[in-house]
Amino acid sequence: MPRFPGLTGGWRVAAAGIGLVAVAPLLALAWQAGGGDVGQWSHLMAHVLPRAGLNTLWVLAGVALVVGVVGTGTAWLVTAFDFPGRRTMAWALLLPLAVPTYIVAYVYLDLLHPLGPLHAGLRAVLGIDDPRGLRLPDARSLAGCIVLLGFVLYPYVYLTTRAMFMTQAGGLLDAARSLGTPSAALFHRVALPLARPAIAVGMVLALLEALNDIGASEFLGVQTLTVAIYTTWISRSDLAGAAQIAIGMLAIVLALIALERYGRRRQRYAAQRRPHPMQPRRLHGAKALAAFVAALLPVLVGFLLPFGHLAASAWTRWRREGVSAQLVDSLWNTLAVALLATLAALATALVVVWALRLARALRRPALEIASVRAAGLGYAIPGTVLALGLLVPFAMFDAGLSQALSSFGIGPRLWLMGSVAGLVIAYTLRFLTIAIGNLEAGFERIPVSMDDAARSLGTTASATLRRVHVPLLRPALAAAVLLVFIDVMKELPATLLLRPPGFDTLATWLYADAARGAYEEGAIAALLIVLAGLLPVILLARAGHRMGRHHVA
């Protein structure tokens, strides 16, 4: 097979280098954990890990139950039944994806406070003057943390499961209906077993997000492993101890990834079946109203109440005091690092995915496949763990560069540690998976014959990528830009740990305001983050609507 003229081996080296950089934080984390003495392990085992580990397992189990029930139930409701408002609810059920978990926790702490608006409104309706005369569920608890995380993260299960219901279950359900199977039995005996792989994939994604959460858990007073890593590092300055907790946390991540791989294997098997549209059954009267209320409830808890409260609080603050200069600085900081990280992630993803395509043409893709997989690890690693793992590589780079520059009379300084560049690298590694996934899907739509034609004309690999593939990849590039940009805007754990001194983003500004109890000022930052998060949700809703038009009459 003819090769591209020029140094195609350079793409292989670059892809392998990116894969090594992506793996470096994990290797450094293991080295840091090994540097701790036995006494630290004893202290962690006695005082930190039992409580934090048990809380984490309870949170994961509870969130799995909530997202599984709510996500699967709502997906079945809007797919199998037709009722007034069904089309609106089909896309509205995605809206909680736009709200980061720490913002929901921040809002409900204010809403459910004895002097908060929800409490005051209920007391006015019930005629109760004394705030102590009415008790609402306490959000600052383990149960509150589970419920709030579950009602924000259920769309992961809703998305994957609804797609499965729309494309796979129709033929079997029609056959079961023709045999007189009751509606409840259709769900339990036919639809649910078919959807188990999709449910598992969605639940794993939701649980990885729950494991990555730090703001909601801390606001709600639940010490999870992520919170324990943060407090061990920041409050006790025990880096080795934090690394040891992080290693334990990675075991949970690996277990979740193994479950996700298992789910995808079953999903691939199911996808080989012939798609058949499901015909929704029309509901009338009380049943139709009950279905609408059941679909509305998760949207109300996960999006409408938080968004409405944020909008009202932000408007109050805007009218009374305007926007502070520090908040404007935080907005510009957020946009700047999000733009830099997006460009870096896009360029990096383009290198590894293009190298993989070149290697597949030569039938030697093993190294490139390993590089792509390594580069995609970051999204599965919680932001706190990733930040911890980057400390040693950053310190080594700073020391090496300072030593090299000393011969030019440049004094030692920190180049990556506590710098914007270090923060951008962390974001790039964390969200590189999103860019890689979009570009891989885009490359698969471009026929290999175009590469062969370019090779036959003597075009180099770089020129083929620039002149042929990049123009054809514009939709995939645009989707990758949007998704990475929005995720960077919302990111909190790694930003808290790696940001330069005095450098705030919207997320850290909100975190600091919530910690101080300054809710109205933080509401503007929270509202900006939520509005930015709505963009990918709208795209997802439009994609789902097109899918529905194709598969459901």
C-alpha angles and dihedrals in degrees: 000000000000117000130223110264113245133039103325086157087071090068089053092051092047092049092048090049091052090049091052092049090051092052095044095084092056093049090047091049092054090048092051092048090051090052092066119095127240091257090064091053090050091051093048092047092049103040113013116026100051094056098034093043094048092047090050092051091048091049092049093046093046095045090048089054094047097044091043094052098038097039096046094040095051092043090054092044097055093039104044099036137049118213136149109290094018095127092050093048091048091069098026089063087069094058097091087067087074093061118076113225094243090057092053090051090048092051098046092049086060096039095050096042112119088245094039126113097256092050092045092048094051091047090051091051093046094042095241115148101180114075087213090060093073125050121194125190110284110244090195094081142082092263091049091051092050095048095046094046090046095052091050098044101041092094089076089065093037092055098049095039096047090051089053093048092049097049108028116028101055101089095043092045092051089051091049092048091050087057091055098254111168118245094249091050091050089062098044100038103034116012099039097051089048092049097047095099092050091046090051092051092048093046092051091052090049092048092050088054091048090049090051093051117111106152099056094044093049094045090050094048097245114138105213126170090266091054090045091054091051096047094042091053101037104030100034098027088225103145095169091050091050090050091051091053089047091054089054090049091052089061088063090047091052091050090052092048090051089053090049092051089050090051093049091051091057091043091056090053091050092048090062089070119094111267115241124181119244114230110220116227116235117243125202139191119348093359091056091049092048091050092051093049092047091053093044097051098072090046090050094051098037101040122356098057095043093043094047093048092047092049092050093046092046091049091050091050093045094052095045104041109357119221122320121237090239091058091051089051089051090052092052091045090051094049092046097051091040091054094046093047092047092053091046093048092047094050092045093048091048091055097050096041093046091047088053091052091050092048093050089054088056091043091237103105101137096103093043093048089052090049093051092048092048092047089052095056096089098077091057093050115082113246092242092055093046092051091050092050093051095059097082096045090047092049092048092049093048092049094047095047093046090051092049092049094046089082088063092053095256112141123230117275141154110270101173107008109093093356137120089246091057091048091051091050090052092050091047093053092043097052102027089105091067093054093044092051093051094046093046089054090047094050091050089062092056112084117238088229088078090060090049091051092050091049092050089055091053095250116157123238092251093050091048091052093047100042103031113021105035093057090049091047095058096111092049091045091050092050091048092049092051097046096045093044093052094044091052090050090056099041114119117159100058091039092055092053104038106032119116116257110279092012112126131181124194090265095051090042089055091045091053093046093049090049089053093044091241094140102163095055091046090049092072092053091045092049091051091052092049093048090051090049091055092071098071090040090057089050091050091049092051091049090049091049091053090048090050092051090052097046107026121052 
